[in-house]
Coordinates of C-alpha atoms in Angstrom, one line a residue:
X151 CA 18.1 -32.8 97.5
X152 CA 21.5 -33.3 99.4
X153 CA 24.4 -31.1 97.4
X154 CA 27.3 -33.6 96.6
X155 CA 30.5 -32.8 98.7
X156 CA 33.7 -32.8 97.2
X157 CA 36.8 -33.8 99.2
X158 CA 39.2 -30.7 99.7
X159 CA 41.0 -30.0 96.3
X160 CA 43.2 -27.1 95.0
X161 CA 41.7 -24.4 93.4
X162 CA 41.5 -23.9 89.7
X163 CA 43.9 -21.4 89.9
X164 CA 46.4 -23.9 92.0
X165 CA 45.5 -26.6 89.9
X166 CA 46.6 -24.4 86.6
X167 CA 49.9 -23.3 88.3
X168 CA 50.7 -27.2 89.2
X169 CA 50.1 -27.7 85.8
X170 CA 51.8 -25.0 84.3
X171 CA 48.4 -24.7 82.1
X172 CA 47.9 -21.4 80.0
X173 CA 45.3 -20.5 77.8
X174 CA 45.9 -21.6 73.7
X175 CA 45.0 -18.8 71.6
X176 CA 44.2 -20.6 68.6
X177 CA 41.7 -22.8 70.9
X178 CA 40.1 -19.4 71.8
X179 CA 40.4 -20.3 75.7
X180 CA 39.7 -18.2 78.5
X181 CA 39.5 -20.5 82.4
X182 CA 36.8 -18.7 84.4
X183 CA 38.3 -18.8 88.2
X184 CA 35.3 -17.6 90.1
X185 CA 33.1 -20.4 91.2
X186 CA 30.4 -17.7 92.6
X187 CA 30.3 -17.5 88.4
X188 CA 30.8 -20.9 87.9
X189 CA 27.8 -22.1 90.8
X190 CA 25.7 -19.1 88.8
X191 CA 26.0 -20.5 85.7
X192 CA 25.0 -24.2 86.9
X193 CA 22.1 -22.4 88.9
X194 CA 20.4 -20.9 85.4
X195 CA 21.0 -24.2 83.9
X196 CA 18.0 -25.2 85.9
X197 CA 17.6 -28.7 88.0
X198 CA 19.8 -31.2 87.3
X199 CA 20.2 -33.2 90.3
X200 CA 19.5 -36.8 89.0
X201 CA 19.9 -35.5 85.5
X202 CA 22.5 -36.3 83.0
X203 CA 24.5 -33.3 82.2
X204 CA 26.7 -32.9 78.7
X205 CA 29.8 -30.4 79.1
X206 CA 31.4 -29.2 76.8
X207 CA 35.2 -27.9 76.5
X208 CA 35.9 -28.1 81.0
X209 CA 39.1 -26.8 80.4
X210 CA 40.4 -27.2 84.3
X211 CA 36.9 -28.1 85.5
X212 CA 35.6 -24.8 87.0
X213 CA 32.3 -25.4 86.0
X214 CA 32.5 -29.4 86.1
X215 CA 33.1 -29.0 89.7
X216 CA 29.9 -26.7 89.9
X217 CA 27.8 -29.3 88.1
X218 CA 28.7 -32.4 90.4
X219 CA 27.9 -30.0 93.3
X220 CA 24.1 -30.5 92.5
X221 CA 24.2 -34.1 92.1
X222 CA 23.6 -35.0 88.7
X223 CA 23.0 -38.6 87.9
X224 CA 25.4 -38.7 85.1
X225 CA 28.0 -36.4 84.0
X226 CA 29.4 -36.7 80.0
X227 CA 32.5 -34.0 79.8
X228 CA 34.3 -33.7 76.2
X229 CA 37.1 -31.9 75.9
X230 CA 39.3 -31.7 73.3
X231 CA 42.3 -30.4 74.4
X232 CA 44.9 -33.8 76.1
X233 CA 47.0 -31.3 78.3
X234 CA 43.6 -31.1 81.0
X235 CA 43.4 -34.6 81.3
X236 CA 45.7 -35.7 84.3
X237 CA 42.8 -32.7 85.8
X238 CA 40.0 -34.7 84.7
X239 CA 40.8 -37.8 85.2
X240 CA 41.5 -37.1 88.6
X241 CA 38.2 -35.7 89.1
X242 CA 36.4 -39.0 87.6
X243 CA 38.3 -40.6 90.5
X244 CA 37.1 -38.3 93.3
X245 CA 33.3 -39.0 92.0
X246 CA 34.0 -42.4 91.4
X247 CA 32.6 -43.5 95.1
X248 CA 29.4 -41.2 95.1
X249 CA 26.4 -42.3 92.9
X250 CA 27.4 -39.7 90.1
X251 CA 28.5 -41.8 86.8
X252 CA 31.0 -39.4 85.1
X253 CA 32.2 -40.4 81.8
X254 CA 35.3 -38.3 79.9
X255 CA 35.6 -37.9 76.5
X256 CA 38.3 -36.7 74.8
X257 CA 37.5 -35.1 71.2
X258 CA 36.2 -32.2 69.3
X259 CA 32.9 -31.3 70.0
X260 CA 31.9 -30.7 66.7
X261 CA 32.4 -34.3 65.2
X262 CA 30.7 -35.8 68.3
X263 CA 27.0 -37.3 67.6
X264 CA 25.4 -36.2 71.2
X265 CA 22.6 -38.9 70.9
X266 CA 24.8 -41.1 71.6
X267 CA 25.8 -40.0 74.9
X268 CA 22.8 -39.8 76.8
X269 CA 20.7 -43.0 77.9
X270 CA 17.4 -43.0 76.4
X271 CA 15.8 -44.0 80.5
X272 CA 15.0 -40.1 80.3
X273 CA 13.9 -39.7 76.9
X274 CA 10.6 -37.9 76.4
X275 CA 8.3 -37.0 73.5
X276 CA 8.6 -34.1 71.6
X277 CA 5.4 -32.7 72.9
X278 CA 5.9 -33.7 76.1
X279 CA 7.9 -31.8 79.4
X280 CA 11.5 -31.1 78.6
X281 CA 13.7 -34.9 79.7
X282 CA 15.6 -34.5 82.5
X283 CA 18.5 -34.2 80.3
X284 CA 20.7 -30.7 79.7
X285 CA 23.7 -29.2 77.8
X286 CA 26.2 -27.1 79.7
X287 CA 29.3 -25.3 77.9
X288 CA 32.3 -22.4 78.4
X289 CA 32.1 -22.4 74.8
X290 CA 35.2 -21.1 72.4
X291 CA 34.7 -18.2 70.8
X292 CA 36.0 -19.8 68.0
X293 CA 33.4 -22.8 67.8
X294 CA 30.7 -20.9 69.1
X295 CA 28.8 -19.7 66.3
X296 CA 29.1 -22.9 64.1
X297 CA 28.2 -24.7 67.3
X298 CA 24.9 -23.6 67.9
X299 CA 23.7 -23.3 63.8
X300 CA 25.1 -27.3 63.9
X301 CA 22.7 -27.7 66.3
X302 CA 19.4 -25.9 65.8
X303 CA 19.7 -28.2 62.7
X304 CA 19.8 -30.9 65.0
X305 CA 17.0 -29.7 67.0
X306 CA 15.1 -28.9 63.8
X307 CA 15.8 -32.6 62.6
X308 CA 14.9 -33.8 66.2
X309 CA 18.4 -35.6 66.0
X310 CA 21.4 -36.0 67.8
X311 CA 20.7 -34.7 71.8
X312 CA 17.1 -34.0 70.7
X313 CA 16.2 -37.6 69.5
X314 CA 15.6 -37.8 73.7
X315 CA 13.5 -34.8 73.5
X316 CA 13.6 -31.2 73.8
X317 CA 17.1 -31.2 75.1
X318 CA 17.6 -27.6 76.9
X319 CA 21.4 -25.6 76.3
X320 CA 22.7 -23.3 78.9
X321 CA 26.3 -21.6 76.8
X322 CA 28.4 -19.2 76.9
X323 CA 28.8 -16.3 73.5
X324 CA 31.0 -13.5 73.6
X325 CA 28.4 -10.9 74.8
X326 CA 28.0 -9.7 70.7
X327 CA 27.3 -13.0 70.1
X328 CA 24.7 -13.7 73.0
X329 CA 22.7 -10.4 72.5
X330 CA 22.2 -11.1 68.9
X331 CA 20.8 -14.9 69.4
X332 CA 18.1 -12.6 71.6
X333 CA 17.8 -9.5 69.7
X334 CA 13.9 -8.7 69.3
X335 CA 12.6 -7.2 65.3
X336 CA 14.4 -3.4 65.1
X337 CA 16.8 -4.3 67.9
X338 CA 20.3 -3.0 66.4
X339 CA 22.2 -7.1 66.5
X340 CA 18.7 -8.8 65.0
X341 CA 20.3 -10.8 62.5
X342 CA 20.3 -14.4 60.3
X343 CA 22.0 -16.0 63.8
X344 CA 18.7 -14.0 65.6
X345 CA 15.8 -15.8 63.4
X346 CA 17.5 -19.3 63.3
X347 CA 17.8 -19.2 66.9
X348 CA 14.2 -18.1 67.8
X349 CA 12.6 -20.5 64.9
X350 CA 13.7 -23.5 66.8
X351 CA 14.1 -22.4 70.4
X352 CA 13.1 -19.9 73.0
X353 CA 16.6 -18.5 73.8
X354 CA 17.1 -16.1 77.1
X355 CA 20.0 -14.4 78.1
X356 CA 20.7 -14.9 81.5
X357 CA 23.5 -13.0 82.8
X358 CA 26.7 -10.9 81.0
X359 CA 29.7 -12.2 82.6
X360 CA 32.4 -9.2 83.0
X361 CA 36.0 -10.4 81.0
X362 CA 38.0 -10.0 84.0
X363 CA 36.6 -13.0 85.5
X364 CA 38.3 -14.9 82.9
X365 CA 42.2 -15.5 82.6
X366 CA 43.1 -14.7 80.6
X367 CA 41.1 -11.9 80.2
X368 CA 39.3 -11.2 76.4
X369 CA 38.8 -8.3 74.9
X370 CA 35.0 -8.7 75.3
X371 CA 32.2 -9.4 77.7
X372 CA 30.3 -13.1 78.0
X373 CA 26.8 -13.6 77.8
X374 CA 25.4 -16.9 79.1
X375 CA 22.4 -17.8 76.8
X376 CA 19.9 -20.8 77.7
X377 CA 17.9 -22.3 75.4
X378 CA 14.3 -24.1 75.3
X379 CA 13.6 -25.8 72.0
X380 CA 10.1 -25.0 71.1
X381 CA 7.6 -27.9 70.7
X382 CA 6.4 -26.4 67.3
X383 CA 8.9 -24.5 65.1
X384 CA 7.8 -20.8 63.8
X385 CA 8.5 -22.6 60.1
X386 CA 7.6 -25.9 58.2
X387 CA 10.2 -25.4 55.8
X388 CA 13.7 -27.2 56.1
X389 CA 16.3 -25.7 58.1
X390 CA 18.9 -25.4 55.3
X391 CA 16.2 -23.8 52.8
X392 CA 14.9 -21.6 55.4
X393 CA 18.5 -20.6 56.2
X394 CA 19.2 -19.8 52.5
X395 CA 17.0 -17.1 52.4
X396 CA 17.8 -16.0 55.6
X397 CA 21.3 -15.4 54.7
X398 CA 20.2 -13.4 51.8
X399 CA 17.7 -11.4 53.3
X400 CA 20.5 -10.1 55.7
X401 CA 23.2 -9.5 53.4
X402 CA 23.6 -6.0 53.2
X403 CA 21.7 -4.6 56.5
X404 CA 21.1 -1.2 55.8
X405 CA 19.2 -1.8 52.2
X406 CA 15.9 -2.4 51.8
X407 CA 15.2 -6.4 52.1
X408 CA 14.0 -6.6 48.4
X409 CA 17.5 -5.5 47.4
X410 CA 18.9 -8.4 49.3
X411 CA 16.7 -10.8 48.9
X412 CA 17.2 -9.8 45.1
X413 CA 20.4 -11.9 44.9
X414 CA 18.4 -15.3 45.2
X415 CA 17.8 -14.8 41.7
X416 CA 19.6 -14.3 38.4
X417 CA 20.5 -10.6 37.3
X418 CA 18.1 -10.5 34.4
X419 CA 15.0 -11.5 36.3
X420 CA 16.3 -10.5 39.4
X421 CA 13.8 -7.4 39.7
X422 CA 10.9 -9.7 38.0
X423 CA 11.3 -12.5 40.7
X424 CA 11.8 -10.1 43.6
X425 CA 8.7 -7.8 43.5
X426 CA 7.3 -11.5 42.2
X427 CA 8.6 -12.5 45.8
X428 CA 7.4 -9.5 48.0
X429 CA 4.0 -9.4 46.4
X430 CA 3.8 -13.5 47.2
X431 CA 4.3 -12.4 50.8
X432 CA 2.2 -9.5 51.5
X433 CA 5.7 -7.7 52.2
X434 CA 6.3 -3.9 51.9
X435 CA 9.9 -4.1 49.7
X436 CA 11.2 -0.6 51.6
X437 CA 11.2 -2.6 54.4
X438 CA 14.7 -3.9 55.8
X439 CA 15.5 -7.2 56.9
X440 CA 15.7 -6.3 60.8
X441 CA 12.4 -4.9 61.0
X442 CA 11.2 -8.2 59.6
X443 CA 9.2 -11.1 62.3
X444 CA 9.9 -14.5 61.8
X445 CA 6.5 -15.0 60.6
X446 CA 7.3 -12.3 57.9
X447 CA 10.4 -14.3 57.2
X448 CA 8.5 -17.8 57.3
X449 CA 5.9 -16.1 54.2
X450 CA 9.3 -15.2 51.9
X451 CA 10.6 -18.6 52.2
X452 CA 7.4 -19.8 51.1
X453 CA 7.1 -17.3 48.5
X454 CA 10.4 -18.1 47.5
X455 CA 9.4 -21.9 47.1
X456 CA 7.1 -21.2 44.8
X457 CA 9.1 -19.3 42.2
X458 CA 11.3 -22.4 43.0
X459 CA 8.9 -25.0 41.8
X460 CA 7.8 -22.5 39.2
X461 CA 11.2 -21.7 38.2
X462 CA 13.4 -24.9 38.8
X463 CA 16.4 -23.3 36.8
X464 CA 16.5 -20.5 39.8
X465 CA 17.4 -23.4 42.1
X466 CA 21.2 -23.8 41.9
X467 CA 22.0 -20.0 41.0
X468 CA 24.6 -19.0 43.3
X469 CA 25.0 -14.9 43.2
X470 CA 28.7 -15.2 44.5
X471 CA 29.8 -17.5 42.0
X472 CA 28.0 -15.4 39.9
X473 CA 30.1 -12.7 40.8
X474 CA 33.5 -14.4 40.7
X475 CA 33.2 -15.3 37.0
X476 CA 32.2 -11.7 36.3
X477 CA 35.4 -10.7 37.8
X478 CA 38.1 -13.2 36.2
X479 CA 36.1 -12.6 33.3
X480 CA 37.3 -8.6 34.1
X481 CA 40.5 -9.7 34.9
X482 CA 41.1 -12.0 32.3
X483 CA 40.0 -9.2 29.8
X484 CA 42.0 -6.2 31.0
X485 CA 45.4 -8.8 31.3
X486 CA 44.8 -9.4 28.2
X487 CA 44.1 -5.6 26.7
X488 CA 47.3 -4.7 28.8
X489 CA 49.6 -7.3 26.9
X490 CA 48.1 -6.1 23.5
X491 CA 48.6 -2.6 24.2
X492 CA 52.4 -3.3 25.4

């Protein structure tokens, strides 16, 4: 494999003064300078020369440049954020003479369909090797989060990226973020984001990138998380269902799971339909929802089905609507003691 050279260009950092760039808050965005960092990230991403490569949010191009380093067959950058064009665009045009076929698009991420990017030449079966296909990303810590869910439900559809295959993701979570995708049963972040993450994928945090590498700097570390869809998910059950209960089940983290897992169902069979629920799944109820395995999980969402299918009506009960009619009903009934009394 010969590493693709790049004609002498200013640094990021130049390039950012030229351009009299600075980070937009409300964009959550932080330019990471250091290409040892940059080349690092690319590295754990895995091989990619002859690959096609998906960035997401350049920014400057820090890790863009990184990328085309190792030769990629294609390169697909979206950004959405116009002011780093002229920077991209002039990259397209450095690459445009090497046998790299880079392609910019300009738009939010999150309303992009990624199947559409790739060419199906490297598709592969689901139960096949991995395709030679990969998602890279400096992601916002604003999108992050939302990001990832919007795609394990891709990944759990097999749609989108993962219509090719078992499309792998090397991204970047503030360093809370990152440690709970990973967190292991009793670890103190294992959370909802924890079991949707390792249902559908094999994630690994790689590295923990310091904040001062980034300009400007955040208040918080970066992990950089990489991610290997698995070729059969821990659950049958539909991501959306199985992401119901999850939510539920971590609601209040300290109580015991049958507490939380309580507020799936009305008040006055709430206790009925929980034990029902725990004794379903061969669960101890004192246990709480971050000692529980993603098998453990997988056997109260089928338990939950059940009483479901049992108990239709519980279906569309919602326990925080629930709880807002309670309150205007409370507020509604003391407004209307305290114009009485007056």
């Amino acid at each position: 494999m010969v590493s693709l050279r790049l004609p002498p260009t200013p640094t990021i950092r130049d390039i950012i003064k030229l351009y009299r760039l600075s980070a937009i808050k409300q964009l959550s965005q932080n330019f990471l300078m250091n290409e040892a960092l940059t080349d690092k990230i690319v590295k754990s991403v895995g091989k990619i020369y002859n690959s096609q490569v998906l960035e997401v949010g350049p920014g400057p191009g820090g890790i863009t440049r990184s990328i085309l380093k190792k030769n990629p067959k294609k390169l697909i950058v979206v950004e959405k954020d116009q002011r780093f064009r002229p920077i991209l665009d002039l990259m397209e045009s450095i690459v445009s003479a090497s046998d790299v076929d880079m392609t910019l698009i300009y738009n939010d991420i999150m309303s992009i369909n990624t199947k559409d990017v790739f060419s199906f030449k490297d598709k592969k079966e689901w139960n096949d090797e991995c395709p030679n296909i990969f998602i890279v990303g400096n992601l916002p810590f604003s999108i992050s989060t939302a990001l990832i869910i919007k795609w394990l439900h891709a990944i759990s559809k097999q749609k989108e990226a993962w219509s090719h295959g078992r499309v792998r993701m090397t991204l970047t979570f503030q360093k809370e973020v990152a440690e709970r995708l990973v967190a292991d049963v009793m670890g103190n972040q294992r959370c909802r984001l924890s079991v949707m993450a390792q249902t559908w994928t094999l994630p690994k945090l790689q590295f923990i990138i310091p904040g001062s590498a980034f300009v400007p700097k955040p208040d918080v570390d970066v992990g950089v998380v990489s991610f290997v869809p698995l070729k059969t998910p821990r659950t049958n059950h539909d991501f959306l269902f199985f992401e119901k209960v999850n939510r539920h089940l971590f609601s209040f983290r300290q109580k015991y799971c049958i507490k939380c897992a309580g507020t799936l169902f009305p008040m006055d069979r709430r206790k009925q339909l929980s034990t029902t629920m725990f004794k379903l799944a061969k669960i101890n109820p004192g246990i709480r929802s971050f000692q529980l395995t993603v098998e453990e999980i997988n056997r109260l969402v089928s338990a939950y089905k059940y009483l479901c299918e049992k108990h239709p009506e519980i279906v569309s009960y919602d326990y925080r609507a629930s709880k807002k009619i309670v309150s205007k009903k409370l507020t509604k009934s003391i407004s209307v003691q305290d114009f009485t009394e007056n």
